[in-house]
Amino acid sequence: MDKQVKEVLKRNRQHYLKKMMEFLSIPSISSDSNHKDDVRKAASWLADDLRNGGLEHVQILETAGHPVVYADYLKAEGKPTVLCYGHYDVQPVDPIEKWTSDPFKPVIKDNIIYGRGTSDDKGQVFMLAKAAETILEAKGELPVNIKFCFEGEEEIGSAHLDAFVDDHLDLLSADVLLVSDTTMLGMDQPAVSYALRGLCGLEVRLQGPKGDLHSGVYGGAVQNTLHAMIELLATLHDKQGHVTVKGFYDDVKPLSNEERKTCESLSNDEALKKELDVDSLYGEEGYSTIARIWSRPTLELNGVFGGFTGEGLKTVIPSQATAKITCRLVPDQDPAKIGAQLEKHLKEHLPVGVKLDVVLMDRADPFSMPVDHPALQAAHKALEEAFNTKAILSRQGGSVPIVNTFHDKLRLAPILMGFGLDSENFHAPNEHFHLQNFDRGLDALTSFLFYLPEYLK
Amino acid sequence: MDKQVKEVLKRNRQHYLKKMMEFLSIPSISSDSNHKDDVRKAASWLADDLRNGGLEHVQILETAGHPVVYADYLKAEGKPTVLCYGHYDVQPVDPIEKWTSDPFKPVIKDNIIYGRGTSDDKGQVFMLAKAAETILEAKGELPVNIKFCFEGEEEIGSAHLDAFVDDHLDLLSADVLLVSDTTMLGMDQPAVSYALRGLCGLEVRLQGPKGDLHSGVYGGAVQNTLHAMIELLATLHDKQGHVTVKGFYDDVKPLSNEERKTCESLSNDEALKKELDVDSLYGEEGYSTIARIWSRPTLELNGVFGGFTGEGLKTVIPSQATAKITCRLVPDQDPAKIGAQLEKHLKEHLPVGVKLDVVLMDRADPFSMPVDHPALQAAHKALEEAFNTKAILSRQGGSVPIVNTFHDKLRLAPILMGFGLDSENFHAPNEHFHLQNFDRGLDALTSFLFYLPEYLK
């Protein structure tokens, strides 16, 4: 890390933490209309803080929902531009009685800060801003151009982000997207992701007889819609855990030997079994646990229901049954193609006596970038130095929808450098954030901004 | 039919109908606490009517819920005693807007009476009472001893009937049980049942990981509880519709050739398909539709649920899944044995990665009596004369729980002589009852009382 930057970080640490606690104290719960003003208050606070930190063109930009906070620094002529994304809204705090301290009165204990938003994502938004401000203070200028786009609706599905980006394509144009809203692989194991799974969701509805029937009067003579659903859904996987839909794996790239080895070495089945309280893990034969999550597509039943769901029994032959399915997709699978294959499979395997309705729903493209992408290498180097250990080039099992938004609309390669931990209770009571990663994260973020121009020529 | 009885029936018809409409006007909805007083009012009305009709020892007997109306005539020394069962409570009337006339202001149109309870079961309760009263008026005495037990809780599962029978074993002792709360096979096709299916119900619960999981973060590496449920439930039937639980059919008596032929001749698949609005019927290979319903055991899923059941999608790996199952059982299957076999099957076929909990619930023994039982023959003869066509010795696909109650506690052979039709909208708006069957039913019921002593010596 640059020596002057290091000094400023050290000098400002207490001040930064004090300011961060101010920011965390604003209950910016985006899903709760009672907190609408608080969300806006957090946006104002953030805008003021960016302005005070020396950033320019600070604006609170309206959307149909909560606003976006924008700021930039564009004086690094001829240098790449980094668009920083994060969100200043937070999850609700229920069940409040499970918190051991007030979610909006952050406290520090044993170098861990407790409070709603500490890890997801106000703490990390604050770090992105401070990374730029620290360099400005230390050097009087930034080694790159930087733009901040902090939204207030991530926890409610980024409802208006797509429209916002469409309306501000020029304002947001950049060379790289920097996102601090993900987790590390472990306390001392930084990672930067080069691939995300996509999604293809659908709802399967079966209609049998025109109404629920008495199982005594009709039982045995007419298709039970739930039996048909079970029979149909049972055709989707084989005994080895593979998806049996024709063509499902056609576009899946095999893992390289190196990727395979990385996945094997990162898989800790005993720890996962303990975490989930299960006797055995289960998945596609021939792949390690991490390989299954990172690199293999899945077809998951997210919900199935039909017939009587109350207490006790009701001797009914259900007339309708519904299944909600999502597939996690990997590069280079096409959600539309998978959806069509799945619909075809369902039609071909439809049991007698029921009518089928398939409703294709959410879709997200899987994402991947070359592992030798120069921005990834700059991130890798910055992380390795900050954490004093080799960063892992990882994949993510989930989708990060905003990555697709910025990639599809602005062609931005995403650098996912997050400093949270899965164990830090984001979305749950007693959310917290390790200040050791606050320090190491600021180290990595500032270094990344310095290294980027070298790599991304 | 006895000539004097015939004359009295003719003379009293308008008076009977007027009285029946009075009875039907009382909204005795047992499930609705707002109608508690109306249920009691109906009991009082019925008690008064029985008393006025010449019956004796009329009593309103309390239970922990709605009362039972009792009356008797015990002067036919040396003759058999018939216990008549029916219920004076009715179903709710929702959705009220679908009624074309007030459910509690009965109207007669084209010899059909419309109103709640016309067919189920106040109309038929009234007929049982009038059958006895008519003979008393015509002859001054009855050819049999008769007892009435009319309950007010059939539509809420006869919650207190078992306890009531236990508390009144002597009062209710008899030789035969006469029930008018079932339907005929068609407008001109009377039937009397000699067998009923029994029941064995259970709930199957699967527990996977300790909480719902994010399908991106964990999908592919851990058992999806719904997948396990689908895999497990899919083992319960084979492709030919047979139940695959070991031993399930061991105690099932094969149909006689005659029964098989009766079932075949009564099966009208085209009509049933139209009624249920399905393209195909479905059931166990090798059996006609009626044989499947009357004589074959089933294993039906009544409800299945797990995971997300709201609108849209949620990318969750469900932690829990539940299935509600009931088996319809036939003579001589034992519900306890079937329950144990099923539990064993579920344990043996349990997929990896989930825990199983089986909760055995409701049970009812299947019921059958010899087709040459003398009381059945008396009923058969009475029906044939009244309807001018051969009555069918039928089975029923459902259970009639009160039959088990009276059979188990009082060893009563049941004669199920009902005069409703499946098409008469009992439990639905615009319930109605064909007065042609009111007339023919009174004919059959009175004749049955005359014939019984001849057969049941």
mmCIF file of C-alpha atoms in Angstrom, chain A residues 11 31 36 43 55 64 70 72 77 148 187 195 206 216 224 258 281 295 313 315 386 388 406 409 412 435:
data_model
loop_
_atom_site.group_PDB
_atom_site.id
_atom_site.type_symbol
_atom_site.label_atom_id
_atom_site.label_comp_id
_atom_site.label_asym_id
_atom_site.label_seq_id
_atom_site.Cartn_x
_atom_site.Cartn_y
_atom_site.Cartn_z
ATOM 1 C CA ARG A 11 -4.708 8.874 11.219
ATOM 2 C CA SER A 31 -39.145 -2.228 2.551
ATOM 3 C CA LYS A 36 -39.285 6.243 3.806
ATOM 4 C CA ALA A 43 -29.118 9.262 1.052
ATOM 5 C CA LEU A 55 -15.930 14.148 -4.530
ATOM 6 C CA ALA A 64 -39.829 5.943 -8.965
ATOM 7 C CA TYR A 70 -24.275 9.776 -7.351
ATOM 8 C CA ASP A 72 -17.701 11.297 -9.198
ATOM 9 C CA GLU A 77 -7.338 12.180 -17.839
ATOM 10 C CA PHE A 148 -20.335 6.219 -7.327
ATOM 11 C CA MET A 187 -12.021 -14.609 7.710
ATOM 12 C CA ALA A 195 -18.359 -16.176 -12.733
ATOM 13 C CA LEU A 206 -51.655 -29.039 -13.201
ATOM 14 C CA GLY A 216 -64.371 -42.087 -1.089
ATOM 15 C CA ASN A 224 -55.210 -37.519 -8.450
ATOM 16 C CA GLU A 258 -7.193 -26.167 -12.116
ATOM 17 C CA LEU A 281 -24.843 -33.844 1.671
ATOM 18 C CA SER A 295 -19.970 -24.661 -11.762
ATOM 19 C CA LEU A 313 -56.702 -34.815 7.341
ATOM 20 C CA THR A 315 -60.181 -36.924 2.307
ATOM 21 C CA ALA A 386 -3.802 -6.561 1.921
ATOM 22 C CA ASN A 388 -1.041 -11.359 3.073
ATOM 23 C CA PHE A 406 -24.535 -3.067 -15.524
ATOM 24 C CA LYS A 409 -26.552 -2.047 -20.382
ATOM 25 C CA LEU A 412 -18.990 -3.277 -17.593
ATOM 26 C CA LEU A 435 -13.170 -4.265 11.698
#
